[in-house]
Coordinates of C-alpha atoms in Angstrom, one line a residue:
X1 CA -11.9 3.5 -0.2
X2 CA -14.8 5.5 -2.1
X3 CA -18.3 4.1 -1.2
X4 CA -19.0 4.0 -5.0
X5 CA -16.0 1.7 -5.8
X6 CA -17.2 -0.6 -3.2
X7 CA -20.6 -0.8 -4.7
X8 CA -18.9 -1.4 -8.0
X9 CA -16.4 -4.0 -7.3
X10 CA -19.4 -6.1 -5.6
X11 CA -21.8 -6.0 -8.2
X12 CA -18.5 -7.2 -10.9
X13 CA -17.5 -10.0 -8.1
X14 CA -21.4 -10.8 -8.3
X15 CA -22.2 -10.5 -12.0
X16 CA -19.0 -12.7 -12.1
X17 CA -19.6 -15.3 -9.6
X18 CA -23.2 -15.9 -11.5
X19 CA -21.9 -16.4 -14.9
X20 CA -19.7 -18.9 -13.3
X21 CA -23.0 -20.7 -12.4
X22 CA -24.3 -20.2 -15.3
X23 CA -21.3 -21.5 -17.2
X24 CA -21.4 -24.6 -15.0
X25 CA -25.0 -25.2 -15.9
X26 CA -24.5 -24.6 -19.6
X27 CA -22.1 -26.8 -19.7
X28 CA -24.0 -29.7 -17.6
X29 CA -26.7 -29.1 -20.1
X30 CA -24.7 -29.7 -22.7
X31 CA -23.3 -33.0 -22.4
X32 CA -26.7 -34.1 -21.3
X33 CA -28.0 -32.5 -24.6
X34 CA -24.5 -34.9 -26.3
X35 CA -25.7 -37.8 -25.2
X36 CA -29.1 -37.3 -25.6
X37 CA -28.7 -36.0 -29.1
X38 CA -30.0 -32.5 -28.9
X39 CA -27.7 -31.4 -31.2
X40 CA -29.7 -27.3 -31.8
X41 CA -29.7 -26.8 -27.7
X42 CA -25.9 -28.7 -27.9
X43 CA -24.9 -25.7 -30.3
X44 CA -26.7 -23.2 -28.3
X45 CA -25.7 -24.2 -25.1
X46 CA -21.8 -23.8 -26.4
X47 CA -22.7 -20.8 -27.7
X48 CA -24.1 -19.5 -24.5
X49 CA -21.4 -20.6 -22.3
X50 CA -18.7 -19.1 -24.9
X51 CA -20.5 -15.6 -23.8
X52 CA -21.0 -16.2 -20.5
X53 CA -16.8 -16.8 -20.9
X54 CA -16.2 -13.6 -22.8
X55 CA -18.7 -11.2 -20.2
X56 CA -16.8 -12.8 -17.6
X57 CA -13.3 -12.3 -18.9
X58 CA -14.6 -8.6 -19.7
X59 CA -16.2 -8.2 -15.7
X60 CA -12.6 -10.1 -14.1
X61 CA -10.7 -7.2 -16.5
X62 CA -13.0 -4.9 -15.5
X63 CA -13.1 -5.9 -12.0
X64 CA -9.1 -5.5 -11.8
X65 CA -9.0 -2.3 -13.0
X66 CA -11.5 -1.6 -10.4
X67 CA -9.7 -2.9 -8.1
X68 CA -6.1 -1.1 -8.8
X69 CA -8.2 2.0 -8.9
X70 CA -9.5 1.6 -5.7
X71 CA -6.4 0.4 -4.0
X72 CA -4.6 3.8 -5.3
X73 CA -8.1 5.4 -3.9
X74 CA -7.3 3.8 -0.4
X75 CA -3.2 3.9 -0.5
X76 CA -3.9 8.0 -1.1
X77 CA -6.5 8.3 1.5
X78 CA -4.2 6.8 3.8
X79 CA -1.2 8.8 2.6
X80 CA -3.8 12.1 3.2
X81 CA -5.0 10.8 6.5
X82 CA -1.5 10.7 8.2
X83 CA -0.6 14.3 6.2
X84 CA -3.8 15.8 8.1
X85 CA -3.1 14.0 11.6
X86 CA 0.4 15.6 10.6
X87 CA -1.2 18.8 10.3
X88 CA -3.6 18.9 13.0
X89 CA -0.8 17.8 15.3
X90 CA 1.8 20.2 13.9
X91 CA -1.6 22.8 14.6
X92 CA -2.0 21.8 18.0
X93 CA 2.0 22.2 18.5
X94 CA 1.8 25.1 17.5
X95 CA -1.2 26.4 19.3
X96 CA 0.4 25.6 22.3
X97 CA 3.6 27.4 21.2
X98 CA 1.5 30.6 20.9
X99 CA -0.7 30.1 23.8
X100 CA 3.0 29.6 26.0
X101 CA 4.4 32.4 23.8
X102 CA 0.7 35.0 25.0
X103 CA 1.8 34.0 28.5
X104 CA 5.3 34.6 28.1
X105 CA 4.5 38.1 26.4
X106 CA 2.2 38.9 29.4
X107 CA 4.6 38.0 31.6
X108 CA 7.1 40.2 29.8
X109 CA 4.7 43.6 30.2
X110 CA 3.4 42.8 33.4
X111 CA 7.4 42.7 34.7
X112 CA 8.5 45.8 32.4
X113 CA 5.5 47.4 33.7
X114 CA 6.7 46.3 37.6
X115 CA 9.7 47.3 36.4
X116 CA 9.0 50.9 35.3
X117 CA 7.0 51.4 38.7
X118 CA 9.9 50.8 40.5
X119 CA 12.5 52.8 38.4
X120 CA 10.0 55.7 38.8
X121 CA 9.1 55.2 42.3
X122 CA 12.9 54.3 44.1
X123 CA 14.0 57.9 43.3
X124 CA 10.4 59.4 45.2
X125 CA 10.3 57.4 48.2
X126 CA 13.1 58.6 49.8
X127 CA 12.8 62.3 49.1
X128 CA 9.0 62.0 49.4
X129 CA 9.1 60.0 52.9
X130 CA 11.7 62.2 54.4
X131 CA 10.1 66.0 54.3
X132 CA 6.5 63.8 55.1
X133 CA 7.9 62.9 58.2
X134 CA 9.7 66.3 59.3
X135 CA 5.8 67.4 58.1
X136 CA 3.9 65.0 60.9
X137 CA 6.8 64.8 63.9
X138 CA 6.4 68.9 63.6
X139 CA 2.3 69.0 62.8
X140 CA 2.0 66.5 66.3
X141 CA 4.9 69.1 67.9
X142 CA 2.6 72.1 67.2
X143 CA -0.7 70.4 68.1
X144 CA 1.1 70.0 72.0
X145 CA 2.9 73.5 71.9
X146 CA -0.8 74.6 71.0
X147 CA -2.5 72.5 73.8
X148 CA 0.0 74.4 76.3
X149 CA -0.6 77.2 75.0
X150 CA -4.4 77.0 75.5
X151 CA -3.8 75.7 78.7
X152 CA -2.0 79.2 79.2
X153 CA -4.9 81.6 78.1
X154 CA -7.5 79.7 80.1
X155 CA -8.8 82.0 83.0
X156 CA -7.1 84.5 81.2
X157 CA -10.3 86.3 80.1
X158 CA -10.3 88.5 83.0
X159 CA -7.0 90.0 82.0
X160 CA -7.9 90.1 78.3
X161 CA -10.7 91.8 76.7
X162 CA -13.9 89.3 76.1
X163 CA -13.4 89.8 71.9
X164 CA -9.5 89.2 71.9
X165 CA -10.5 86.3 74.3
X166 CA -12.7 84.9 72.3
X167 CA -10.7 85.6 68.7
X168 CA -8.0 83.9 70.5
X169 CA -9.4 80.5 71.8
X170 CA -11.2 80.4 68.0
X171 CA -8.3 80.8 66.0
X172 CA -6.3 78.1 68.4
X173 CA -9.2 76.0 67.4
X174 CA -8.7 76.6 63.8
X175 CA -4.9 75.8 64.5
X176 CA -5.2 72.6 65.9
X177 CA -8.0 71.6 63.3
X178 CA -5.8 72.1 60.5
X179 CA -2.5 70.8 62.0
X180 CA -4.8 67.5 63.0
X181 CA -5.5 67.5 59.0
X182 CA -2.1 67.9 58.2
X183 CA -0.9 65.0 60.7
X184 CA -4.1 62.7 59.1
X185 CA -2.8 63.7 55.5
X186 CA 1.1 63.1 56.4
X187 CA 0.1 59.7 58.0
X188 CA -2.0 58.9 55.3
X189 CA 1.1 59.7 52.4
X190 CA 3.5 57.8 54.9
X191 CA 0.8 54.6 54.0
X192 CA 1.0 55.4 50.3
X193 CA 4.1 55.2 50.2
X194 CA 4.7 52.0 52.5
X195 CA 2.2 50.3 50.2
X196 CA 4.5 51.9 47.0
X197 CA 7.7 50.1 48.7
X198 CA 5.7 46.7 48.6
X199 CA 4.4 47.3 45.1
X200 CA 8.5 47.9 44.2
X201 CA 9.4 43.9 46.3
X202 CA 10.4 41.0 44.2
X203 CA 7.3 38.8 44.5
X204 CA 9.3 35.4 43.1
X205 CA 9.8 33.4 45.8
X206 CA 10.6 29.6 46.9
X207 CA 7.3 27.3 46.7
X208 CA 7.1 25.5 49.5
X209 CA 4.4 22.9 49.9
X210 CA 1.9 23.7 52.8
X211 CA -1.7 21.8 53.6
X212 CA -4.5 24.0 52.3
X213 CA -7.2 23.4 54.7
X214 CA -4.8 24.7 57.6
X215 CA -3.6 27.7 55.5
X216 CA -7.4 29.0 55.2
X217 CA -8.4 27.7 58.5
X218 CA -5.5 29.6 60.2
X219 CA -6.2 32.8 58.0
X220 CA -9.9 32.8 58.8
X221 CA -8.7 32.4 62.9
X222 CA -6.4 35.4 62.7
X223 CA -9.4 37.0 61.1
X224 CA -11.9 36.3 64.0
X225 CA -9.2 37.7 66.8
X226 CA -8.5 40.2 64.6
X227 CA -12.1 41.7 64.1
X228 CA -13.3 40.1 67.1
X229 CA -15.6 43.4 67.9
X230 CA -17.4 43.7 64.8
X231 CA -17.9 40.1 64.6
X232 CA -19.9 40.3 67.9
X233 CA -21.6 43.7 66.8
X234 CA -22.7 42.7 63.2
X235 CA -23.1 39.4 64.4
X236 CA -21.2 37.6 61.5
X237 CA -21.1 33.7 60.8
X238 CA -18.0 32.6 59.5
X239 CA -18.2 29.8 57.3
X240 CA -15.3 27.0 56.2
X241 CA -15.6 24.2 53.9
X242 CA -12.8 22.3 53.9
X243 CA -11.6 20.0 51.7
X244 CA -12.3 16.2 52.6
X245 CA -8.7 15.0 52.4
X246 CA -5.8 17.0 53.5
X247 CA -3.7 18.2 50.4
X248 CA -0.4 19.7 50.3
X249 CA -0.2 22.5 47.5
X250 CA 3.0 24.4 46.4
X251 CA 2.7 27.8 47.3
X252 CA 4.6 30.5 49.3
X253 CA 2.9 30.6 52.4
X254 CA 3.9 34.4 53.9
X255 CA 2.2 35.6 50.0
X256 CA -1.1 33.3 50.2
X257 CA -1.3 34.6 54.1
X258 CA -1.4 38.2 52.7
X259 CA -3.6 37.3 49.8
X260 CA -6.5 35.5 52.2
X261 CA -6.4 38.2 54.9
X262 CA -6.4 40.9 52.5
X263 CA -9.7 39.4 50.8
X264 CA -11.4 38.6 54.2
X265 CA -10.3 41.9 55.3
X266 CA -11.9 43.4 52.5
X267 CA -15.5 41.1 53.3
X268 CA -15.9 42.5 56.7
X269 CA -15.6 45.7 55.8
X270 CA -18.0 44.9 53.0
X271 CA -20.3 43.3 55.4
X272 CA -19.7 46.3 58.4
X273 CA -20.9 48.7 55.6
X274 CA -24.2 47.2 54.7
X275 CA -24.9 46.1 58.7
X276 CA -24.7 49.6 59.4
X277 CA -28.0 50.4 57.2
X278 CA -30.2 47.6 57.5
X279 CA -30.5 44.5 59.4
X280 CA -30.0 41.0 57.7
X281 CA -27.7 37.8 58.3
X282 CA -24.3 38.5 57.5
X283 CA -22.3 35.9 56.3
X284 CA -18.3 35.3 55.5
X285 CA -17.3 32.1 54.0
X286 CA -14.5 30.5 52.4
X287 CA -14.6 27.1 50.7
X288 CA -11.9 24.8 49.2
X289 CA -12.3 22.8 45.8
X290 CA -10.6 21.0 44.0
X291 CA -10.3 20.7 40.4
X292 CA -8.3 18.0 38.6
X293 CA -4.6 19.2 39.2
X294 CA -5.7 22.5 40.7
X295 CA -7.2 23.8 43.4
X296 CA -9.7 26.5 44.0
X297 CA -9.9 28.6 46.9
X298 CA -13.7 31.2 47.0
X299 CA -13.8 33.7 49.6
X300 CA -17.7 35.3 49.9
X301 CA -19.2 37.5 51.7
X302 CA -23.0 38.8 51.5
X303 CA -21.9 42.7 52.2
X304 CA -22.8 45.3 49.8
X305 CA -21.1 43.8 46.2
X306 CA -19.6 45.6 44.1
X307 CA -21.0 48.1 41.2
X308 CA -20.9 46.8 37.6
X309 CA -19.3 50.0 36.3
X310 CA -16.1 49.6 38.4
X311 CA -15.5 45.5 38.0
X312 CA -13.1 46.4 35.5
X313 CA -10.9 49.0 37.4
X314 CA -11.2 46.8 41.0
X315 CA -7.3 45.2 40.0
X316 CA -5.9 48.4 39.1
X317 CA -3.3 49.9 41.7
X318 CA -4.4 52.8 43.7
X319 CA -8.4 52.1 42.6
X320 CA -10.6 52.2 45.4
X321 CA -13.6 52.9 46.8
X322 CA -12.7 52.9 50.4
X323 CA -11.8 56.8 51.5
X324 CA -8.5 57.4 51.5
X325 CA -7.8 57.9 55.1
X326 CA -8.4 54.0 54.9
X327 CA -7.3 52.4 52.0
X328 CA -4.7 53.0 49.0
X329 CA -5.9 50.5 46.7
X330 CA -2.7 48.5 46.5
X331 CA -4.5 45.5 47.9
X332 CA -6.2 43.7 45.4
X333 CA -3.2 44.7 42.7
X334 CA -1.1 42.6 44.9
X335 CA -3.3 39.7 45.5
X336 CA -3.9 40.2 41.5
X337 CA 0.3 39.7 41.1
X338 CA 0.5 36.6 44.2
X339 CA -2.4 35.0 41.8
X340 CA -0.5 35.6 38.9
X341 CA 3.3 34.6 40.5
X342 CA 1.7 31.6 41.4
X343 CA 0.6 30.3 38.1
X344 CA -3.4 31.3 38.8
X345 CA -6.3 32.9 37.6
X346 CA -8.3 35.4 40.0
X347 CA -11.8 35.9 39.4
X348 CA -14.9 38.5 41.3
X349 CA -18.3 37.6 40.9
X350 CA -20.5 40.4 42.4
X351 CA -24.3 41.8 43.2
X352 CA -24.4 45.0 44.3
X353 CA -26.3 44.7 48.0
X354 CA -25.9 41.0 47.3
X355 CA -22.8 39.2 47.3
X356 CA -19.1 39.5 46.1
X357 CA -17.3 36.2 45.6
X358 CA -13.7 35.8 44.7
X359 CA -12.4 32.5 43.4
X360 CA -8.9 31.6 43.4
X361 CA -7.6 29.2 41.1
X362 CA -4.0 28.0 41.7
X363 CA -2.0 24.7 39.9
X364 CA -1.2 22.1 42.9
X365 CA 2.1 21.7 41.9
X366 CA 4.4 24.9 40.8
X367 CA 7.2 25.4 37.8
X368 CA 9.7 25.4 41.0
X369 CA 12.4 27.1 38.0
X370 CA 10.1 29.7 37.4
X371 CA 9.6 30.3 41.0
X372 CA 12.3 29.2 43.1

């Protein structure tokens, strides 16, 4: 109801409920005035009260009207109310609708995309991994047949003439420098390709609930054995915060293995690197959070960061920075898809020669249909 008919309607009940009283005391007045014999005020009394009765009948007509009005006001404002909570709940159906049909669509191109990687690739690996190997079995072959065969010429230099001698022993050199490329190349592509077949695996798998705290803490073990040596070099602290309770989260444990390793992996080397130049505390962490129904896993490390230019590119398959006798830059691409497969958000925060921190953010329980 409008705050003007309100306003109204009580100033008509008031105006009303007045000349009630002042009917009531005209009319008092009056029969004192009969009795008494004031016969003018008796007249004008009656008169009085006869208009206070006809500007009360008009206000009570008046007031009615009012009334209806405002009860239509009300009954339409009610009507509109429930059409707009309609609305906004027919809105907020359908925003879902379209935030579940973005997901679905990105979905879609991310497994047409997997897709067309894999159509492309299956016919390469084979034909590319084949002649790779004949190319490293022969390259280590010829780098032994050339080790006998410069075990053969030595002494030989006084049979041979010192120039031919010394042509000789440089040009085995040369040799065996460039069939050790070859052999580093070959092994190299073999990796590349390795890492191609893994891109090409089905990454839907059966959840499987598993205690969080152990899954890190294990992880973060296998990472201390693992680089046990450049722990004790660099003289790394490796830090765990684990969650207060234990929690059991769906996941697929072999995938979230690869995922953690690969992202502490990618912290010591971070750390190793700046170590190497300057002296300072390194530090690896990882810490467990969790968030209403999800839980957030942040691996950090204080190594060299990671320049702003190339934040954007860091999820891309075959980007990296490493050189490539050490890295193909299928790593993070995959953590990017186990992330992804498991309903997640990944996220980098970095400083270059400060800090890169990587925050995981996965739903406790898993859409087992979607997944299994």
């Amino acid at each position: 109801m409008a705050d003007f008919n309100i306003k109204e309607i009580q100033s008509l009940k008031l105006k009303i409920q007045v000349l009630e009283q002042l009917t009531v005391v005209g009319l008092v007045t009056a029969v004192i005035g009969f009795y008494h014999d004031w016969s003018t005020l008796y007249v004008f009394l009656l008169i009085a009260v006869c208009g206070f009765q006809i500007a009360k009948w008009r206000f009570k007509k008046s007031l009615k009207q009012k009334e209806y009005l405002a009860k239509m006001v009300e009954e339409r404002t009610i009507e509109l109310r429930v059409q707009r909570d309609k609305v906004m709940k027919e809105s907020k159906e359908l925003s879902i609708a379209m935030e579940a049909l973005a997901k679905a669509q990105d979905e879609l191109v991310r497994n047409e995309r997997m897709a067309t990687v894999g159509n492309l690739t299956k016919g390469l690996l084979d034909r590319i991994l084949n002649p790779v190997n004949y190319i490293n079995n022969f390259a280590e072959l010829s780098i032994n047949l050339l080790k006998q065969i410069e075990q053969n010429i030595t002494g030989e230099d006084t049979v041979m003439s010192k120039e031919n001698y010394e042509d000789t022993v440089e040009i085995l050199a040369m040799i065996s420098g460039n069939l050790n490329k070859i052999a580093e190349h070959g092994v190299n592509t073999v990796r590349i390709v390795k890492d191609m077949e893994e891109l090409l695996k089905d990454l839907k798998w059966h959840m499987v609930p598993a205690d969080i705290n152990n899954l890190c803490k294990v992880n973060l073990d296998i990472i201390a054995k693992q680089f046990e040596n450049e722990i004790k070099q660099h003289n790394i602290k490796l830090n765990f915060s684990r969650l207060t309770l234990s929690l059991m989260i769906e996941m697929n444990i072999e995938q979230m293995s690869k995922l953690l390793i690969h992202l502490m992996k990618n912290s010591i080397y971070a750390i190793g690197r700046k170590a190497a130049r300057e002296s300072y505390e390194p530090q690896l962490s990882v810490e467990l959070e969790k968030l209403n129904s999800s839980i957030c896993i942040k691996v950090r490390d204080n190594g060299i960061g990671i320049e702003d230019n190339i934040k954007d590119k860091i999820f891309e398959p075959f980007f990296t920075t490493k050189p490539t006798a050490e890295a193909t830059g299928i790593g993070l691409y995959l953590c990017r898809e186990i992330v992804l497969n498991h309903s997640g958000v990944i996220k980098v925060e970095s400083e270059k020669n400060k800090y890169t921190e990587v925050s995981i953010t996965i739903p406790i329980h898993q859409n087992t249909e979607d997944n299994g």
